[in-house]
CSV table of C-alpha atoms in Angstrom, one decimal:
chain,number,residue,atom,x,y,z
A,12,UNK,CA,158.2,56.4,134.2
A,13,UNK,CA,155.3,54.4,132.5
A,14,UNK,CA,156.6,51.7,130.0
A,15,UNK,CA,158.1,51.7,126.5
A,16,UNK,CA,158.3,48.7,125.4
A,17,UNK,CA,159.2,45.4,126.7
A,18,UNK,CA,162.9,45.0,128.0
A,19,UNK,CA,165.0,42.0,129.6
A,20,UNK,CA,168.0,43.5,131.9
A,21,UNK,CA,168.0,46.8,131.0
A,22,UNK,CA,167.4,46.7,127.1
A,23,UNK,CA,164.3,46.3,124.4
A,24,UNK,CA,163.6,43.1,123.4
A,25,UNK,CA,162.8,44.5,120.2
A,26,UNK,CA,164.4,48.1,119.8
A,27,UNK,CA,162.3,48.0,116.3
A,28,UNK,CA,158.9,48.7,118.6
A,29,UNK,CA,160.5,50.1,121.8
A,30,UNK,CA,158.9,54.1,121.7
A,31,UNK,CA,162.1,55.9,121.9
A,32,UNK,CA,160.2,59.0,120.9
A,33,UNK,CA,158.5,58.6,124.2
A,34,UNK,CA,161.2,58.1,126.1
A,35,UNK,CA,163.1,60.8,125.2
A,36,UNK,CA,160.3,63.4,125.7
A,37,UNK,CA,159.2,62.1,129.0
A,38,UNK,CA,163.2,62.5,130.0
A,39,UNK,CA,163.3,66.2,129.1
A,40,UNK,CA,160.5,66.9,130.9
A,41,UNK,CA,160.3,64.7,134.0
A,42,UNK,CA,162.1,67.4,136.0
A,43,UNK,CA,158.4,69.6,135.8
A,44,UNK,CA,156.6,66.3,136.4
A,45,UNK,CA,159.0,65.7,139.9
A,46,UNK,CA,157.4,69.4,140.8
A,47,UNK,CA,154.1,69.3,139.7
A,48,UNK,CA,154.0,66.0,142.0
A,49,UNK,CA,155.4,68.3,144.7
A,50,UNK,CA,152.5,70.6,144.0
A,51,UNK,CA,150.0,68.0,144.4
A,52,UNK,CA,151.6,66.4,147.5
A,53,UNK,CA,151.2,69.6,149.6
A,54,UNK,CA,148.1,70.7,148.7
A,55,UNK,CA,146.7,67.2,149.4
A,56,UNK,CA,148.7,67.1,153.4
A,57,UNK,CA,147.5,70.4,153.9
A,58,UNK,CA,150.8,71.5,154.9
A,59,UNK,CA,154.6,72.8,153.3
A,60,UNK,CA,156.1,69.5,152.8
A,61,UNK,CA,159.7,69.2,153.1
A,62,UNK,CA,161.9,67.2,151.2
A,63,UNK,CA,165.5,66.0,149.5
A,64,UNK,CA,165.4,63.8,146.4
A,65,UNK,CA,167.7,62.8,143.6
A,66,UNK,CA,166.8,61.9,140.4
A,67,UNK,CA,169.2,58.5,138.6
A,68,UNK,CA,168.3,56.3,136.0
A,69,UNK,CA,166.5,52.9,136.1
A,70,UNK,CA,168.7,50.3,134.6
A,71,UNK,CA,166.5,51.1,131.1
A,72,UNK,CA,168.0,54.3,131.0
A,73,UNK,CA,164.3,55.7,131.5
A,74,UNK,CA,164.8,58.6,134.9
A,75,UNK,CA,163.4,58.3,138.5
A,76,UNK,CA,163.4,60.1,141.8
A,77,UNK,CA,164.3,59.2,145.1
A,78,UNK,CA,162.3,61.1,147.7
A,79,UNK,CA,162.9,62.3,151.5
A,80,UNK,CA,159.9,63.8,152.7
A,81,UNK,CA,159.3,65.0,156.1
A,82,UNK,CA,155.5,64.3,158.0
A,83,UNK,CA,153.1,61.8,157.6
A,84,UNK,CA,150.8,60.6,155.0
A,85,UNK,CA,148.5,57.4,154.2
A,86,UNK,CA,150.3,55.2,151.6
A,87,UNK,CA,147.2,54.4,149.7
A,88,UNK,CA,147.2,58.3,149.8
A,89,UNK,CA,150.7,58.8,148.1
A,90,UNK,CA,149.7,56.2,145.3
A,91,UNK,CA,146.7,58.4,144.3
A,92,UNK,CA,148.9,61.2,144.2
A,93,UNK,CA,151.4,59.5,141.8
A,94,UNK,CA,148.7,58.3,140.0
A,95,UNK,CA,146.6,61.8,139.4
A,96,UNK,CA,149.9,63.7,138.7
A,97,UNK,CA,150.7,64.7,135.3
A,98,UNK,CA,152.1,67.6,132.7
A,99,UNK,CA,151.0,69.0,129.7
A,100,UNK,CA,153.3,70.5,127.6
A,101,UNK,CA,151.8,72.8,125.2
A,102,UNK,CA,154.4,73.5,122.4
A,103,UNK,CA,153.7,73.5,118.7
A,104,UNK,CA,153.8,70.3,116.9
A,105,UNK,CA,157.0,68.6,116.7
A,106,UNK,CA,156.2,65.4,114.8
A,107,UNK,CA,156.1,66.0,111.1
A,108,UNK,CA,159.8,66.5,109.7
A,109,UNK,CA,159.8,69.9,107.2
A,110,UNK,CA,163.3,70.7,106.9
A,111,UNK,CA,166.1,68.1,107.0
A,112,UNK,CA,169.6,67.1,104.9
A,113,UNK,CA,170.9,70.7,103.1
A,114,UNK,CA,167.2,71.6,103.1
A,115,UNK,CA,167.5,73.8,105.6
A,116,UNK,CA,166.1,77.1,106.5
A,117,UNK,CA,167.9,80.3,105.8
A,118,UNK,CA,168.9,83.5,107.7
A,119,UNK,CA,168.1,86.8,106.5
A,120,UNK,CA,168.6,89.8,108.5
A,121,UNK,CA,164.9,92.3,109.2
A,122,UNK,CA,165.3,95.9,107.6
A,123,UNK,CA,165.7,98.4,110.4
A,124,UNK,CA,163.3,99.9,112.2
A,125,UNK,CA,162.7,103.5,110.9
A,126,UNK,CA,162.6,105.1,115.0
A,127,UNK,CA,165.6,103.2,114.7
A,128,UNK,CA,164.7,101.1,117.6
A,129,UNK,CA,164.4,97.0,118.5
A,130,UNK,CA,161.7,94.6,117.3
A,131,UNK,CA,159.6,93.5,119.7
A,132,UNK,CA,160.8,90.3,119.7
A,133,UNK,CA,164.4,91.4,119.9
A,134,UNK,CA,165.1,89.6,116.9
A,135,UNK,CA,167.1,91.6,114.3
A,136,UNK,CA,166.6,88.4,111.7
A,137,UNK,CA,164.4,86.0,110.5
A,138,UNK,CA,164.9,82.0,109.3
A,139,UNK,CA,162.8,81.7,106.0
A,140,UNK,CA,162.5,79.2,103.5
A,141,UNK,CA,165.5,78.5,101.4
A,142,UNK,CA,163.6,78.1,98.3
A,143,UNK,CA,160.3,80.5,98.1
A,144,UNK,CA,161.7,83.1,101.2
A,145,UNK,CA,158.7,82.9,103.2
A,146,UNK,CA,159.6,83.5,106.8
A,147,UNK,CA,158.9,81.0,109.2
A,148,UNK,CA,156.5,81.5,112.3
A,149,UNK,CA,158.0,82.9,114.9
A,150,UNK,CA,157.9,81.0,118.3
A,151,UNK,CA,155.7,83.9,119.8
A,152,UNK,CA,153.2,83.3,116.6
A,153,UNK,CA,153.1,80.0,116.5
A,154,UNK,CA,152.3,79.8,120.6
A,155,UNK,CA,149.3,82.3,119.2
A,156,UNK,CA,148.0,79.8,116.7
A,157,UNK,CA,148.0,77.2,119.1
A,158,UNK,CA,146.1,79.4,121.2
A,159,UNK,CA,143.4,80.4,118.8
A,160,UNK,CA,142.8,76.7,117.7
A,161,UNK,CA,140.0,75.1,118.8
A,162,UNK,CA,141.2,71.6,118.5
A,163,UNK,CA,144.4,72.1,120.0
A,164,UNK,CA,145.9,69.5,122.0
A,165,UNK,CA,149.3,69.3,124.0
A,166,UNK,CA,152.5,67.9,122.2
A,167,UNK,CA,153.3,66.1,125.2
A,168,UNK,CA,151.5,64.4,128.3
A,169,UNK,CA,153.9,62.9,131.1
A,170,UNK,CA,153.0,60.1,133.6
A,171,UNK,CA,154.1,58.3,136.4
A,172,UNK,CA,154.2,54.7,136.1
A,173,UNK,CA,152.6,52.2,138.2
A,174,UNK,CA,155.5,51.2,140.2
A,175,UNK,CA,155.8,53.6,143.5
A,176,UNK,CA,157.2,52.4,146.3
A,177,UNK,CA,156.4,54.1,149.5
A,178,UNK,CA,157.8,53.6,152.8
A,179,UNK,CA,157.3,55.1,156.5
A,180,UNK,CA,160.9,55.9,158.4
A,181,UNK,CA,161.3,56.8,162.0
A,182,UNK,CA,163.5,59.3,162.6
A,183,UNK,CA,166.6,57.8,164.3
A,184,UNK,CA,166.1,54.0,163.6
A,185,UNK,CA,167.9,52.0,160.8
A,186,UNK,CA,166.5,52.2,158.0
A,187,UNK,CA,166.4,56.4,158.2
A,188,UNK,CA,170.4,55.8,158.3
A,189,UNK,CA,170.1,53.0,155.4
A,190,UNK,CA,168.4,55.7,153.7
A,191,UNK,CA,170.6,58.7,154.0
A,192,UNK,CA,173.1,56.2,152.4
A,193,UNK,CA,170.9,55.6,150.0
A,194,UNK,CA,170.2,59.1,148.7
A,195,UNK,CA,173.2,60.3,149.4
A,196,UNK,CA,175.3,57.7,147.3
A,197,UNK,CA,173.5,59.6,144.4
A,198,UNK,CA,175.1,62.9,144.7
A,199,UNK,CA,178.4,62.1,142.7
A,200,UNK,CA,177.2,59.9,140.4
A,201,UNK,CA,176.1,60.9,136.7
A,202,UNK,CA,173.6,59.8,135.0
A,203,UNK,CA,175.1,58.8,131.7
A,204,UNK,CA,177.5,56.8,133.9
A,205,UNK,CA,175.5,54.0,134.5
A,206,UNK,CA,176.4,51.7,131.5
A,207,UNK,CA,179.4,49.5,131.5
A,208,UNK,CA,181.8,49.7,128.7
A,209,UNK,CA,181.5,45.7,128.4
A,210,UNK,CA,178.0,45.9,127.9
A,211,UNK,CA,177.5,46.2,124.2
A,212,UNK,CA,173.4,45.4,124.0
A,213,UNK,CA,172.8,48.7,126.3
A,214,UNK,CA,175.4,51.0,125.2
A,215,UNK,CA,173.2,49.9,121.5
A,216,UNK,CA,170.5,50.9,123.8
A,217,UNK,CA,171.7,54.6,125.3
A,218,UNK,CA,172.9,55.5,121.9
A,219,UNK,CA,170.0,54.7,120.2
A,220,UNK,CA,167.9,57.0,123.0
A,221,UNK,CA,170.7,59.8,122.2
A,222,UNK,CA,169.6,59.7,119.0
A,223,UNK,CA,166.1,60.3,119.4
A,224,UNK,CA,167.0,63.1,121.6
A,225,UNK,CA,169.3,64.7,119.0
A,226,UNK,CA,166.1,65.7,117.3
A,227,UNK,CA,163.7,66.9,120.0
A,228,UNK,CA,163.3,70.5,120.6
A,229,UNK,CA,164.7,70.5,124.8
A,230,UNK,CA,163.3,74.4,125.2
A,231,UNK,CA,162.1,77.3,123.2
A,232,UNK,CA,165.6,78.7,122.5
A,233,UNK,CA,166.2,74.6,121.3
A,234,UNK,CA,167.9,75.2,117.6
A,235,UNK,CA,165.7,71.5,116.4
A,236,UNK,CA,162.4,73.8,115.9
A,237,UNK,CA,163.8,74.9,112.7
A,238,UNK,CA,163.7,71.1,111.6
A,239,UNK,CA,159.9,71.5,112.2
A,240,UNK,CA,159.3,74.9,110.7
A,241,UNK,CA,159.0,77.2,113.6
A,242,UNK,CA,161.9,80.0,114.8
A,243,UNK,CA,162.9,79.2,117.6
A,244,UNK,CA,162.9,81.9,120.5
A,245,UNK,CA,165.3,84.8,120.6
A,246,UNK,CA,166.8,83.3,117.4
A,247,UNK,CA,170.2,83.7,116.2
A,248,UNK,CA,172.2,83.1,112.6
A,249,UNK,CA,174.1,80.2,112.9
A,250,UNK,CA,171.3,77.8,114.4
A,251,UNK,CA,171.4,74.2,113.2
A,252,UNK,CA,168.7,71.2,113.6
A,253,UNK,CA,170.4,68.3,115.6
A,254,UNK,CA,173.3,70.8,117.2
A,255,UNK,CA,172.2,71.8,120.2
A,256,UNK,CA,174.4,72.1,122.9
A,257,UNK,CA,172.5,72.1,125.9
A,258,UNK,CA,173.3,69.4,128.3
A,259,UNK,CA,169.6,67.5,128.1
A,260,UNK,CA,171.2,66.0,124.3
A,261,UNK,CA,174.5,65.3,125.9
A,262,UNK,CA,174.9,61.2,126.4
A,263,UNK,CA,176.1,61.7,129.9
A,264,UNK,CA,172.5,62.9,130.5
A,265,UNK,CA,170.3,61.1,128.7
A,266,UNK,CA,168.0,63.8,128.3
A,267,UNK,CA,167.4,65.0,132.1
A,268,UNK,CA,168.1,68.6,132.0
A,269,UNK,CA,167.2,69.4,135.6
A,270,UNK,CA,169.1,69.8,138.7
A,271,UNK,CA,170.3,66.1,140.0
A,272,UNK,CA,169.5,66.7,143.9
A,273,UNK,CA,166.4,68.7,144.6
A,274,UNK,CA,165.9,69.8,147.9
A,275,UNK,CA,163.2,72.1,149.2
A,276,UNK,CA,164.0,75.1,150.7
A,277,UNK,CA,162.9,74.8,154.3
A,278,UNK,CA,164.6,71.4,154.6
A,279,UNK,CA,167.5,71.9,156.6
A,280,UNK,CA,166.8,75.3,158.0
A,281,UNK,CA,170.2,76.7,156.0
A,282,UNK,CA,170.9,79.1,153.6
A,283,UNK,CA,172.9,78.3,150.6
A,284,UNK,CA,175.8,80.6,152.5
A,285,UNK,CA,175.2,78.4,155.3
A,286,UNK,CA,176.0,75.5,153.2
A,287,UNK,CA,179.4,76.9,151.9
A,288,UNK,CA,180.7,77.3,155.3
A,289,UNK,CA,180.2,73.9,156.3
A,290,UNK,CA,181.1,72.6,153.8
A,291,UNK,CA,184.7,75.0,154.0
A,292,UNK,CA,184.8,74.1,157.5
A,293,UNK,CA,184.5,69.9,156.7
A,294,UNK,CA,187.5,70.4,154.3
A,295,UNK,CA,189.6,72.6,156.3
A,296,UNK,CA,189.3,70.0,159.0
A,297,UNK,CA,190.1,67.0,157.2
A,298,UNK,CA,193.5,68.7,156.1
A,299,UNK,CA,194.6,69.7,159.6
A,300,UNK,CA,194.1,73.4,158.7
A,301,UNK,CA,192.6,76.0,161.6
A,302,UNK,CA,190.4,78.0,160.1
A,303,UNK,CA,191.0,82.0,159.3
A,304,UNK,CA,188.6,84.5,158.6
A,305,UNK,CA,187.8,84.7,154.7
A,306,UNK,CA,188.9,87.9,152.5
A,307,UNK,CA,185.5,89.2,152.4
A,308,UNK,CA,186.2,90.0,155.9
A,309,UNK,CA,186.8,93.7,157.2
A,310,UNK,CA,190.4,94.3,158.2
A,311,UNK,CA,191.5,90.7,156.7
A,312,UNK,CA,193.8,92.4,153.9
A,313,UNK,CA,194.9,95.6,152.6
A,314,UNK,CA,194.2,96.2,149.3
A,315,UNK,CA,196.2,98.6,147.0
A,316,UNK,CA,197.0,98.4,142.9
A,317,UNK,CA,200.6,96.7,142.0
A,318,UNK,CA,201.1,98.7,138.7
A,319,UNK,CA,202.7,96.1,135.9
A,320,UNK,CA,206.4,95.5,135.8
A,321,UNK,CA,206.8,95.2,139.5
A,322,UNK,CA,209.5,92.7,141.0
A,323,UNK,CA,207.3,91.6,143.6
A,324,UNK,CA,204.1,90.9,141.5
A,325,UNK,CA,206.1,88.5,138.7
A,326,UNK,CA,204.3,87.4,135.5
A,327,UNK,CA,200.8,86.1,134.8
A,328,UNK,CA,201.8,82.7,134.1
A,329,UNK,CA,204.0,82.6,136.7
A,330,UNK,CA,201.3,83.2,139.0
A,331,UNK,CA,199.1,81.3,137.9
A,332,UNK,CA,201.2,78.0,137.7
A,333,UNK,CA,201.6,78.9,141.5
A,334,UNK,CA,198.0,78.6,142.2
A,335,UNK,CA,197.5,75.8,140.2
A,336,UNK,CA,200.4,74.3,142.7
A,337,UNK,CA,198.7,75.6,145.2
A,338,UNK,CA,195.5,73.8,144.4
A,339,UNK,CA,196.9,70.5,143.6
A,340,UNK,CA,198.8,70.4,147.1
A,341,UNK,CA,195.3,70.9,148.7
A,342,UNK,CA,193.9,68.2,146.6
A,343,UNK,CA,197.0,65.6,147.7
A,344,UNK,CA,196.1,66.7,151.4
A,345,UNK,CA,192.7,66.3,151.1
A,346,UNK,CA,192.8,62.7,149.6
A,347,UNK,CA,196.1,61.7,152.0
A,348,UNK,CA,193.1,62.6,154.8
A,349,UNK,CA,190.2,60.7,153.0
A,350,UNK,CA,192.9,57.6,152.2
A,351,UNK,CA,193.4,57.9,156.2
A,352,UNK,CA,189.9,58.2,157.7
A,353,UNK,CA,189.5,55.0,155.6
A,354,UNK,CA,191.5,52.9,157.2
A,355,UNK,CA,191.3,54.2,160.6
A,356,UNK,CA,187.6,52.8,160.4
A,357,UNK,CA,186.2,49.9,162.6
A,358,UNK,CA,185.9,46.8,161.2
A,359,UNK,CA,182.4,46.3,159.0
A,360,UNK,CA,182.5,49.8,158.5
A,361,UNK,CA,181.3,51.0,155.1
């Protein structure tokens, strides 16, 4: 992402004048910026580019992809590209504060319909004003007013920054395994876990970025549009500016709401079934356990109902502590076997 302000390892040199505003919006929205740069990239090769990519933070908090992409392209090429890619978001306005503190707006449930059926909308209330009870837009009519302006202008425009680094990989060589490493390493990590609990100038830093998220509407359902004086959509009593719970205004986030690892469909010629099974098959094999056909399987059990208050079938907690035993045992295994494999390795190994 483009720059926010100056910063010296990882935080503002003045937080006064570092655009946190900015920052936060291009963070909720760089996931449709990471696809619209998809977009461009195959209709530029000419071809369906395959891919796998995970998205971390920079060390300023601010997000950034890592990208796998199968072919061959021009560098020069993939900087013009990055360069013409960008996103509009067209929302309603989101800058000028009209409800804040215990000024808030106010449910009031719609008289019914007289065919007795649902509002269009689906709403079956309103949010209005808590002093003069004028209903505020709705997120369907305010969408219509930004239409019919003339002078309308997105609420949001997202960038790439200048800094792209592009490299060509042979299939097979070192640096294709140094990057498998590399994206791969991503895959547990979270993104809020990349400050240090010793590292009081950038924990200042990510809380000060949570902040500014706290207030920025993440979606159209986002409960912060009432702080701006528009309903948000499908609206329900019980909304509150600064509360919402989706996981782009949770710290460990840090405002990226998308999926961590994208990967294109055609990229390793599996379904998502496919997937599971290997992934079945890795773990069975690292415990020491042969396989057996799963339950879905024809023929694998027999089922008929146990009715309540048999011998056999015990109680409900009783069964379920036994699968929570169950589960931990598998766990012990499966780490006794990682803890192994690890020390079995050759020297050097990592």
């Amino acid at each position: 992402m483009p720059s926010y302000g100056r910063v010296r390892d990882g935080v503002p040199v003045d937080p006064g004048t570092y655009d946190y505003r900015r920052a936060a919006r291009d963070a909720l929205h760089f996931s449709k910026l990471v696809d619209r740069f998809v977009q461009n990239l195959r209709r530029v090769a000419g071809f369906d580019v395959q891919y796998f990519a995970t998205v971390e933070p920079q060390k300023r908090l601010a997000p950034h992809v890592h990208m796998a992409a199968r072919g061959t392209l021009p560098r020069a090429e993939i900087r013009q590209i990055v360069a013409a890619t960008y996103h509009q978001v067209w929302w309603p306005a989101a800058d000028q504060v009209v409800y804040e503190g215990d000024h808030l707006p106010v449910w009031a449930a719609r008289p019914g319909r007289a065919d007795g059926g649902a509002y269009a909308d689906g709403q079956d209330g309103d949010y209005v004003d808590p002093v003069s009870g004028e209903v505020l837009p709705t997120w369907a009519d305010a969408l219509d007013e930004l239409d019919g302006a003339e002078d309308a202008e997105p609420v949001h425009v997202l960038r790439f920054g200048t800094q792209a680094d592009v490299k060509g990989v042979l299939a097979g060589s070192k640096d294709a395994d140094q990057c498998v490493r590399y994206l791969a390493k991503y895959l547990t990590k979270s993104l809020g876990g990349q400050v240090g609990p010793d590292e009081v100038a950038r924990r200042a830093h990510a809380a000060r970025l949570v902040e500014a998220l706290r207030w920025e509407p993440c979606c159209p359902e986002c409960p912060n549009w009432l702080r701006y004086g528009v309903q948000p959509k499908d609206a329900t009593p019980g909304m509150v500016p600064g509360r919402c719970r989706r996981k782009a205004h949770k710290p460990e986030h840090l405002g990226y709401s998308g999926r961590r690892v994208l990967v294109s469909r055609k990229w390793s010629n599996k379904t998502l079934g496919e997937h599971k099974r290997d992934r079945r098959a890795w773990v069975l094999e690292m415990l020491g356990i042969a396989d057996e056909p799963t339950a879905s399987e024809p023929g694998r059990f027999e089922w008929s109902p146990i009715p309540d208050g048999d011998p056999d079938l015990g109680s409900r907690a009783m069964r379920t502590l036994r699968e929570v035993a169950r589960a931990q045992q598998r766990r012990r295994l499966l780490r006794e076997q990682q803890a192994r494999a690890g020390d079995e390795s050759p020297p050097g190994a990592g």
